[in-house]
Amino acid sequence: MEQLVRFSVSMEEGLLHQFDHLIEQKGYTNRSEAVRDIVRDTLVEESVKTPGGIVYGALVFVYDHHKRELEKSLSNLQHDYYENIISTSHVHVDHDHCMEVVLLHGKAVILKAIAEKLLSFKGVKHGKLTLTMALKGHHHGK
Ligand code: NI
């Protein structure tokens, strides 16, 4: 476990009040844990913007399975990028719709391209790509 370092933060009273309301709603028991999560989230968001950075992704989408050729297109695309695809889960949502969750690994720029192509297919109704990575500790003077 890495050592915790204390630091103080100054902010406007109104802003702090809003922050306390927000973190209470989210279920945080103290400000420190909330601030740590916000910092981590910002660092991950920035890191995954590096096009060549190696990241993990989860692409979730819902599609109309009656659309002609769509399942074939989805399958062909996933075979084209088999090296970046860890797994695909399929859920039969209702009589007309399916949901898939595709877990991805590789360069951020490639994962984004896969998501853009797939989500643009006719019949894919909604979808989202989430990128993440494990933040490595960074120490100065050690
Ligand atoms: Ni299905």
Tab-separated table of C-alpha atoms in Angstrom, residues 17-140:
chain	number	residue	atom	x	y	z
A	17	HIS	CA	-21.231	22.863	-0.327
A	18	GLN	CA	-22.231	21.562	-3.763
A	19	PHE	CA	-19.382	19.083	-3.705
A	20	ASP	CA	-20.461	17.737	-0.314
A	21	HIS	CA	-24.015	17.283	-1.593
A	22	LEU	CA	-22.767	15.470	-4.675
A	23	ILE	CA	-20.504	13.054	-2.833
A	24	GLU	CA	-23.211	12.345	-0.254
A	25	GLN	CA	-25.585	11.417	-3.082
A	26	LYS	CA	-22.932	9.148	-4.550
A	27	GLY	CA	-22.413	7.451	-1.227
A	28	TYR	CA	-18.952	8.652	-0.285
A	29	THR	CA	-18.305	8.772	3.435
A	30	ASN	CA	-15.506	11.325	3.190
A	31	ARG	CA	-14.102	13.952	0.846
A	32	SER	CA	-10.717	12.306	0.481
A	33	GLU	CA	-12.030	9.165	-1.198
A	34	ALA	CA	-14.196	11.272	-3.508
A	35	VAL	CA	-11.235	13.484	-4.479
A	36	ARG	CA	-9.036	10.411	-5.097
A	37	ASP	CA	-11.659	8.913	-7.425
A	38	ILE	CA	-12.075	12.186	-9.333
A	39	VAL	CA	-8.292	12.487	-9.761
A	40	ARG	CA	-8.008	8.860	-10.951
A	41	ASP	CA	-10.900	9.331	-13.347
A	42	THR	CA	-9.288	12.444	-14.823
A	43	LEU	CA	-5.902	10.714	-15.164
A	44	VAL	CA	-7.452	7.698	-16.916
A	45	GLU	CA	-9.500	9.965	-19.188
A	46	GLU	CA	-6.328	11.798	-20.216
A	47	SER	CA	-4.242	8.624	-20.592
A	48	VAL	CA	-6.701	6.910	-22.901
A	49	LYS	CA	-6.579	9.949	-25.204
A	50	THR	CA	-3.040	8.970	-26.213
A	51	PRO	CA	-3.719	7.276	-29.590
A	52	GLY	CA	-0.917	4.727	-29.266
A	53	GLY	CA	-1.572	3.983	-25.616
A	54	ILE	CA	-2.459	0.393	-24.762
A	55	VAL	CA	-5.867	0.311	-23.135
A	56	TYR	CA	-8.813	-1.937	-22.356
A	57	GLY	CA	-12.264	-1.247	-23.675
A	58	ALA	CA	-15.846	-2.359	-23.234
A	59	LEU	CA	-18.133	-1.759	-26.166
A	60	VAL	CA	-21.814	-2.179	-25.301
A	61	PHE	CA	-24.473	-1.936	-27.962
A	62	VAL	CA	-28.076	-2.859	-28.727
A	63	TYR	CA	-29.222	-3.818	-32.195
A	64	ASP	CA	-32.263	-4.927	-34.113
A	65	HIS	CA	-31.664	-8.554	-34.957
A	66	HIS	CA	-34.262	-8.550	-37.725
A	67	LYS	CA	-32.113	-6.164	-39.785
A	68	ARG	CA	-30.864	-8.042	-42.790
A	69	GLU	CA	-27.130	-8.626	-43.041
A	70	LEU	CA	-26.459	-6.862	-39.739
A	71	GLU	CA	-25.425	-9.930	-37.743
A	72	LYS	CA	-23.119	-10.921	-40.587
A	73	SER	CA	-21.553	-7.435	-40.665
A	74	LEU	CA	-21.094	-7.456	-36.891
A	75	SER	CA	-19.445	-10.854	-37.040
A	76	ASN	CA	-17.208	-9.941	-40.004
A	77	LEU	CA	-15.990	-6.786	-38.267
A	78	GLN	CA	-15.178	-8.704	-35.108
A	79	HIS	CA	-13.261	-11.298	-37.130
A	80	ASP	CA	-11.315	-8.507	-38.861
A	81	TYR	CA	-10.175	-7.305	-35.436
A	82	TYR	CA	-9.907	-10.686	-33.691
A	83	GLU	CA	-6.499	-9.693	-32.286
A	84	ASN	CA	-8.105	-6.851	-30.333
A	85	ILE	CA	-11.154	-8.759	-29.115
A	86	ILE	CA	-10.971	-10.621	-25.840
A	87	SER	CA	-14.574	-11.783	-25.680
A	88	THR	CA	-18.087	-11.086	-26.857
A	89	SER	CA	-21.213	-11.694	-24.792
A	90	HIS	CA	-24.605	-11.851	-26.426
A	91	VAL	CA	-27.896	-11.197	-24.656
A	92	HIS	CA	-31.317	-11.717	-26.272
A	93	VAL	CA	-32.980	-8.603	-24.877
A	94	ASP	CA	-36.483	-9.180	-26.258
A	95	HIS	CA	-38.170	-10.526	-29.380
A	96	ASP	CA	-36.531	-7.900	-31.593
A	97	HIS	CA	-33.324	-6.800	-29.903
A	98	CYS	CA	-29.984	-8.188	-28.916
A	99	MET	CA	-27.286	-6.664	-26.766
A	100	GLU	CA	-23.608	-7.410	-27.116
A	101	VAL	CA	-20.717	-6.550	-24.841
A	102	VAL	CA	-17.362	-6.725	-26.603
A	103	LEU	CA	-14.253	-6.612	-24.433
A	104	LEU	CA	-11.293	-5.095	-26.238
A	105	HIS	CA	-7.577	-4.665	-25.715
A	106	GLY	CA	-5.026	-2.756	-27.752
A	107	LYS	CA	-4.143	0.689	-29.014
A	108	ALA	CA	-6.725	3.317	-28.108
A	109	VAL	CA	-6.894	4.537	-31.701
A	110	ILE	CA	-7.755	1.046	-32.975
A	111	LEU	CA	-10.402	0.391	-30.331
A	112	LYS	CA	-12.039	3.722	-31.158
A	113	ALA	CA	-12.037	2.853	-34.860
A	114	ILE	CA	-13.689	-0.523	-34.163
A	115	ALA	CA	-16.378	1.196	-32.068
A	116	GLU	CA	-17.049	3.875	-34.677
A	117	LYS	CA	-17.405	1.348	-37.494
A	118	LEU	CA	-19.612	-0.985	-35.496
A	119	LEU	CA	-21.890	1.717	-34.084
A	120	SER	CA	-22.414	3.181	-37.555
A	121	PHE	CA	-23.985	-0.027	-38.915
A	122	LYS	CA	-27.640	0.346	-39.808
A	123	GLY	CA	-29.709	-1.377	-37.140
A	124	VAL	CA	-27.317	-0.702	-34.270
A	125	LYS	CA	-29.579	1.441	-32.134
A	126	HIS	CA	-27.439	2.537	-29.252
A	127	GLY	CA	-23.971	1.898	-28.027
A	128	LYS	CA	-21.024	3.183	-26.103
A	129	LEU	CA	-17.313	2.500	-25.793
A	130	THR	CA	-15.653	2.836	-22.414
A	131	LEU	CA	-11.867	2.854	-22.305
A	132	THR	CA	-9.840	2.223	-19.198
A	133	MET	CA	-6.380	1.248	-18.030
A	134	ALA	CA	-4.528	0.473	-14.819
A	135	LEU	CA	-2.799	3.620	-13.608
A	136	LYS	CA	0.832	2.956	-12.811
A	137	GLY	CA	2.287	4.575	-9.731
A	138	HIS	CA	4.742	7.347	-10.510
A	139	HIS	CA	7.354	8.257	-7.924
A	140	HIS	CA	9.860	11.072	-8.033
